[in-house]
């Protein structure tokens, strides 16, 4: 939380507009400022010019995928401190491991209800920085 | 005789006369030859009685003539032809010889002619006296005549002389005759001796006392030994003499005629036994007494010879029998050979053939003429083969002859193997031919050819089949590869699909949730109820997708075992917490019976949690009222923890207990079944339990509820 009293900025990276806009609408509804990106390259650009408080990174992206984008952000001093939460529909084992290797601070499996996503973001922003937080969608 | 007794008065001196007579008698004593004696006598007559011409006639031995044996005063040539045949009885001299009377032949020229016939003599015309010379007084014929030239008147001394000379002459003549007989006897004896010696059997003559008189050389070898010979030999000879003597015992001698007995003697040379047959015969001689002639025949030799002959005969018999047996055997062998065998002599004539050959070549009376013609044709073919052989220098020849089976008329190619039999001088004695029927071989060859073809056909087929199989294998391999690829593709596809499913589902569930939360403005009544249906169906769809994903992950081997140490009570708390919303909605009493002091367990935490989530959600789903209880218990031997989920739900019939863990099995398969779910839940639980080495079991009663128990083994030793 760099700026007290101001709305936390969330960079939402997802190539699927319905999901991105859905999360964006709910996050704005929940009191966040939203910056959006549709691929990895855009994500890096937005991260540089908007300095988000947290990045929600979809891993399967066109142009540059989420793993590569995360690696670059974590390699850049100006962006390396921004927490990155990986959000992916890939449920196969090993995906979360690869994401952590790329520098992700958290891992969220889609489908993820908007309220669950907000809960995860608040957890990260609260500085708890639980790397092992998983959104559970199983009923 | 009166005149003979007359005193000698002519002698001048009586002592001279006596000494002259003594001289004559001494001369006679010293002379044994007739001629010598006669010459001496006639010389004495001339010297002492002045008879200058005298001739002495005597019978010549072996000839019937009177011839001069001595003369005085005549040349020898005049006497040679002066012989008088003794058969000429009319001859005056022969008459004188026979009459034994003295006669005087006066000279031819003398007066007072004599009536007496005058013989021709060397005295010629001179007067001479003839006086017979008589040996002994008896009646014997005179030995000869003494002729001398003289006057009519005869001097008494001459008569004396004639008497003495006649005696001497008779003596000499007797001796001569005797010695001639002796010589003859001696000759004959030597001949006999030679004959006797030449006889190989011992022959001997013994006297009555058994003393050896005559023995041939063989007999001497047995019975005579000189002093110089060895002791052993002499001993043997002595023994033999004893044996012979006892054999010729007095009793034997008394017997007349020939006698046979066996006599065992010792061979003086080497001491061996000699068996003889003794033939003895007694000879009677009045002068020399009884003798025994013995002939010994070596029956040992004879016996040996007999034995030898017997043995040779036996040998010959045996050889003959053997030869016969050999021949019989040979015949048997030849006849037993199935192949025809023909023996041909040097002239080309068949000398022997066995039965099979006879069938081919021998004309048999009574057989059909067609058979006979075939046999003759066969014979002709074979003969040309053999004559070819006879003309060539080959020792062996192998050829092919085409004959005809006499019975069937079928062509019969035979292989003919012929060999020449030669004497040691290289002279051909026979040709032996063996014929081998080649039909069988040809049939066999044909069969073999067929078999070979069949075999090749089979081989071709096997090749083809093998190629087919190889092709099939290749196909299968390719199919297996494709299947593998397909399986991998399927897994990949399912993984991708689940992602693709979840992306829109994420949006659906998200917007539904936002609508329910009134993000787009307040909602109420039926809209709220409908949105809740959308949300729950969306959640159901999501759970189906997740389960399919789990199955495909398990099948693709993408659920590896990841063992860690964890506490079961904590895990149970997490499970209950995750299902909190469902538990709340179910209105069921959910309790736990978990000892706080359960020891941590080594296992795959994530998989154990998934199993428990499944079991608990199932319990909640199939229980409409009552309670659900989770119990954990430690087990020993083997060390394990059993976690049970017990409900009071609909329960499962015992016959279905095995089926509930199969894929896609819900007991109610009707389209309108009362409970949602894929039917993959328990199947996934069982597969996960297999992976972690645990076990899931069920106890249930229809209508009364079920208890599912997961038994976890400690995975770390």
Tab-separated table of N, CA and C in Angstrom, chain A residues 16 18-19 21-23 25-26 29 60 88-93 109-115 136-139, chain B residues 495 499 502-504 506-507 509-511 513-514 517-519 539 542 546 549-550 553 558 560 578-579 582 610:
chain	number	residue	atom	x	y	z
A	16	UNK	N	-9.063	-13.326	-22.078
A	16	UNK	CA	-10.474	-13.612	-22.280
A	16	UNK	C	-11.275	-12.427	-21.737
A	18	UNK	N	-14.396	-11.534	-21.375
A	18	UNK	CA	-15.529	-11.699	-20.480
A	18	UNK	C	-15.079	-11.856	-19.041
A	19	UNK	N	-14.074	-12.679	-18.866
A	19	UNK	CA	-13.575	-12.926	-17.508
A	19	UNK	C	-12.916	-11.659	-16.957
A	21	UNK	N	-13.295	-8.498	-17.835
A	21	UNK	CA	-14.217	-7.408	-17.546
A	21	UNK	C	-15.090	-7.716	-16.343
A	22	UNK	N	-15.437	-9.046	-16.211
A	22	UNK	CA	-16.229	-9.450	-15.063
A	22	UNK	C	-15.480	-9.140	-13.766
A	23	UNK	N	-14.199	-9.592	-13.732
A	23	UNK	CA	-13.397	-9.360	-12.526
A	23	UNK	C	-13.202	-7.848	-12.316
A	25	UNK	N	-15.146	-5.341	-13.203
A	25	UNK	CA	-16.367	-4.725	-12.719
A	25	UNK	C	-16.546	-4.999	-11.222
A	26	UNK	N	-16.300	-6.297	-10.824
A	26	UNK	CA	-16.508	-6.654	-9.435
A	26	UNK	C	-15.468	-6.003	-8.524
A	29	UNK	N	-16.330	-2.534	-8.076
A	29	UNK	CA	-17.464	-2.564	-7.165
A	29	UNK	C	-16.982	-2.773	-5.725
A	60	UNK	N	-1.959	-18.404	-19.536
A	60	UNK	CA	-2.070	-18.661	-20.978
A	60	UNK	C	-2.461	-17.372	-21.667
A	88	UNK	N	-5.145	-19.267	-13.227
A	88	UNK	CA	-5.131	-20.129	-14.420
A	88	UNK	C	-6.210	-21.177	-14.370
A	89	UNK	N	-6.662	-21.514	-15.540
A	89	UNK	CA	-7.622	-22.610	-15.668
A	89	UNK	C	-6.915	-23.945	-15.793
A	90	UNK	N	-5.586	-23.921	-15.921
A	90	UNK	CA	-4.816	-25.174	-16.006
A	90	UNK	C	-4.762	-25.823	-14.648
A	91	UNK	N	-5.499	-26.938	-14.507
A	91	UNK	CA	-5.558	-27.575	-13.199
A	91	UNK	C	-4.536	-28.704	-13.056
A	92	UNK	N	-3.827	-28.962	-14.164
A	92	UNK	CA	-2.870	-30.080	-14.088
A	92	UNK	C	-1.767	-29.768	-13.094
A	93	UNK	N	-1.348	-30.787	-12.407
A	93	UNK	CA	-0.304	-30.590	-11.398
A	93	UNK	C	0.961	-30.146	-12.089
A	109	UNK	N	-6.771	-20.908	-8.890
A	109	UNK	CA	-7.247	-21.749	-9.966
A	109	UNK	C	-8.613	-21.256	-10.404
A	110	UNK	N	-8.781	-21.113	-11.718
A	110	UNK	CA	-10.093	-20.789	-12.254
A	110	UNK	C	-10.863	-22.077	-12.377
A	111	UNK	N	-12.170	-22.167	-12.261
A	111	UNK	CA	-12.980	-20.943	-12.008
A	111	UNK	C	-12.859	-20.439	-10.570
A	112	UNK	N	-12.886	-19.162	-10.495
A	112	UNK	CA	-12.779	-18.523	-9.185
A	112	UNK	C	-13.875	-17.449	-9.084
A	113	UNK	N	-14.687	-17.596	-8.062
A	113	UNK	CA	-15.787	-16.627	-7.923
A	113	UNK	C	-15.191	-15.248	-7.615
A	114	UNK	N	-15.803	-14.197	-8.102
A	114	UNK	CA	-15.241	-12.853	-7.894
A	114	UNK	C	-14.976	-12.553	-6.419
A	115	UNK	N	-15.895	-12.940	-5.570
A	115	UNK	CA	-15.699	-12.634	-4.145
A	115	UNK	C	-14.488	-13.371	-3.570
A	136	UNK	N	-10.425	-22.247	-3.329
A	136	UNK	CA	-11.030	-23.558	-3.490
A	136	UNK	C	-12.403	-23.444	-4.091
A	137	UNK	N	-12.551	-24.136	-5.191
A	137	UNK	CA	-13.828	-24.038	-5.884
A	137	UNK	C	-14.625	-25.310	-5.765
A	138	UNK	N	-14.026	-26.284	-5.114
A	138	UNK	CA	-14.719	-27.566	-5.041
A	138	UNK	C	-15.930	-27.499	-4.145
A	139	UNK	N	-16.956	-28.090	-4.617
A	139	UNK	CA	-18.179	-28.109	-3.807
A	139	UNK	C	-18.396	-29.511	-3.259
B	495	UNK	N	-7.435	-32.457	-20.787
B	495	UNK	CA	-6.895	-31.368	-19.981
B	495	UNK	C	-7.254	-30.015	-20.603
B	499	UNK	N	-9.907	-27.046	-19.399
B	499	UNK	CA	-9.547	-25.629	-19.345
B	499	UNK	C	-10.533	-24.783	-20.141
B	502	UNK	N	-13.781	-24.606	-18.425
B	502	UNK	CA	-13.801	-23.800	-17.212
B	502	UNK	C	-13.747	-22.293	-17.487
B	503	UNK	N	-13.135	-21.948	-18.609
B	503	UNK	CA	-13.046	-20.509	-18.879
B	503	UNK	C	-14.447	-19.868	-19.017
B	504	UNK	N	-15.344	-20.416	-19.894
B	504	UNK	CA	-16.703	-19.822	-19.926
B	504	UNK	C	-17.473	-20.059	-18.643
B	506	UNK	N	-16.319	-20.141	-15.755
B	506	UNK	CA	-15.839	-19.147	-14.808
B	506	UNK	C	-16.646	-17.844	-14.943
B	507	UNK	N	-16.881	-17.474	-16.210
B	507	UNK	CA	-17.637	-16.249	-16.453
B	507	UNK	C	-19.080	-16.391	-15.999
B	509	UNK	N	-20.312	-18.487	-13.743
B	509	UNK	CA	-20.435	-18.523	-12.282
B	509	UNK	C	-20.150	-17.139	-11.682
B	510	UNK	N	-19.186	-16.468	-12.296
B	510	UNK	CA	-18.811	-15.154	-11.791
B	510	UNK	C	-19.948	-14.146	-11.885
B	511	UNK	N	-20.521	-14.039	-13.102
B	511	UNK	CA	-21.611	-13.065	-13.278
B	511	UNK	C	-22.809	-13.427	-12.439
B	513	UNK	N	-22.771	-14.949	-9.612
B	513	UNK	CA	-22.487	-14.559	-8.239
B	513	UNK	C	-22.657	-13.044	-8.061
B	514	UNK	N	-22.179	-12.281	-9.099
B	514	UNK	CA	-22.269	-10.836	-9.018
B	514	UNK	C	-23.721	-10.389	-9.015
B	517	UNK	N	-25.190	-11.027	-5.767
B	517	UNK	CA	-24.718	-10.089	-4.740
B	517	UNK	C	-25.270	-8.675	-4.972
B	518	UNK	N	-26.003	-8.500	-6.062
B	518	UNK	CA	-26.631	-7.206	-6.328
B	518	UNK	C	-25.648	-6.178	-6.837
B	519	UNK	N	-24.566	-6.641	-7.519
B	519	UNK	CA	-23.584	-5.712	-8.063
B	519	UNK	C	-24.242	-4.834	-9.132
B	539	UNK	N	-22.197	-24.965	-10.591
B	539	UNK	CA	-21.273	-25.660	-9.676
B	539	UNK	C	-21.226	-27.156	-9.960
B	542	UNK	N	-19.240	-27.804	-12.958
B	542	UNK	CA	-17.832	-27.650	-12.622
B	542	UNK	C	-17.277	-28.897	-11.918
B	546	UNK	N	-14.312	-31.301	-13.092
B	546	UNK	CA	-13.170	-31.595	-12.213
B	546	UNK	C	-12.931	-33.102	-12.042
B	549	UNK	N	-11.503	-34.553	-15.100
B	549	UNK	CA	-10.102	-34.149	-15.130
B	549	UNK	C	-9.271	-35.036	-14.202
B	550	UNK	N	-9.819	-35.288	-13.020
B	550	UNK	CA	-9.081	-36.149	-12.071
B	550	UNK	C	-8.833	-37.548	-12.657
B	553	UNK	N	-6.320	-37.431	-15.301
B	553	UNK	CA	-4.992	-37.214	-14.740
B	553	UNK	C	-4.444	-38.514	-14.143
B	558	UNK	N	-0.560	-38.715	-14.152
B	558	UNK	CA	-0.118	-37.380	-13.756
B	558	UNK	C	-0.522	-37.050	-12.323
B	560	UNK	N	1.281	-38.261	-9.362
B	560	UNK	CA	2.313	-39.004	-8.648
B	560	UNK	C	2.158	-38.877	-7.137
B	578	UNK	N	-13.940	-26.793	4.470
B	578	UNK	CA	-14.190	-26.552	3.041
B	578	UNK	C	-15.631	-26.838	2.678
B	579	UNK	N	-16.227	-27.805	3.376
B	579	UNK	CA	-17.608	-28.140	3.045
B	579	UNK	C	-18.607	-27.432	3.957
B	582	UNK	N	-21.979	-26.310	2.519
B	582	UNK	CA	-22.884	-27.419	2.209
B	582	UNK	C	-23.462	-27.999	3.493
B	610	UNK	N	-8.523	-35.209	-0.693
B	610	UNK	CA	-9.504	-35.338	-1.787
B	610	UNK	C	-10.451	-36.495	-1.515
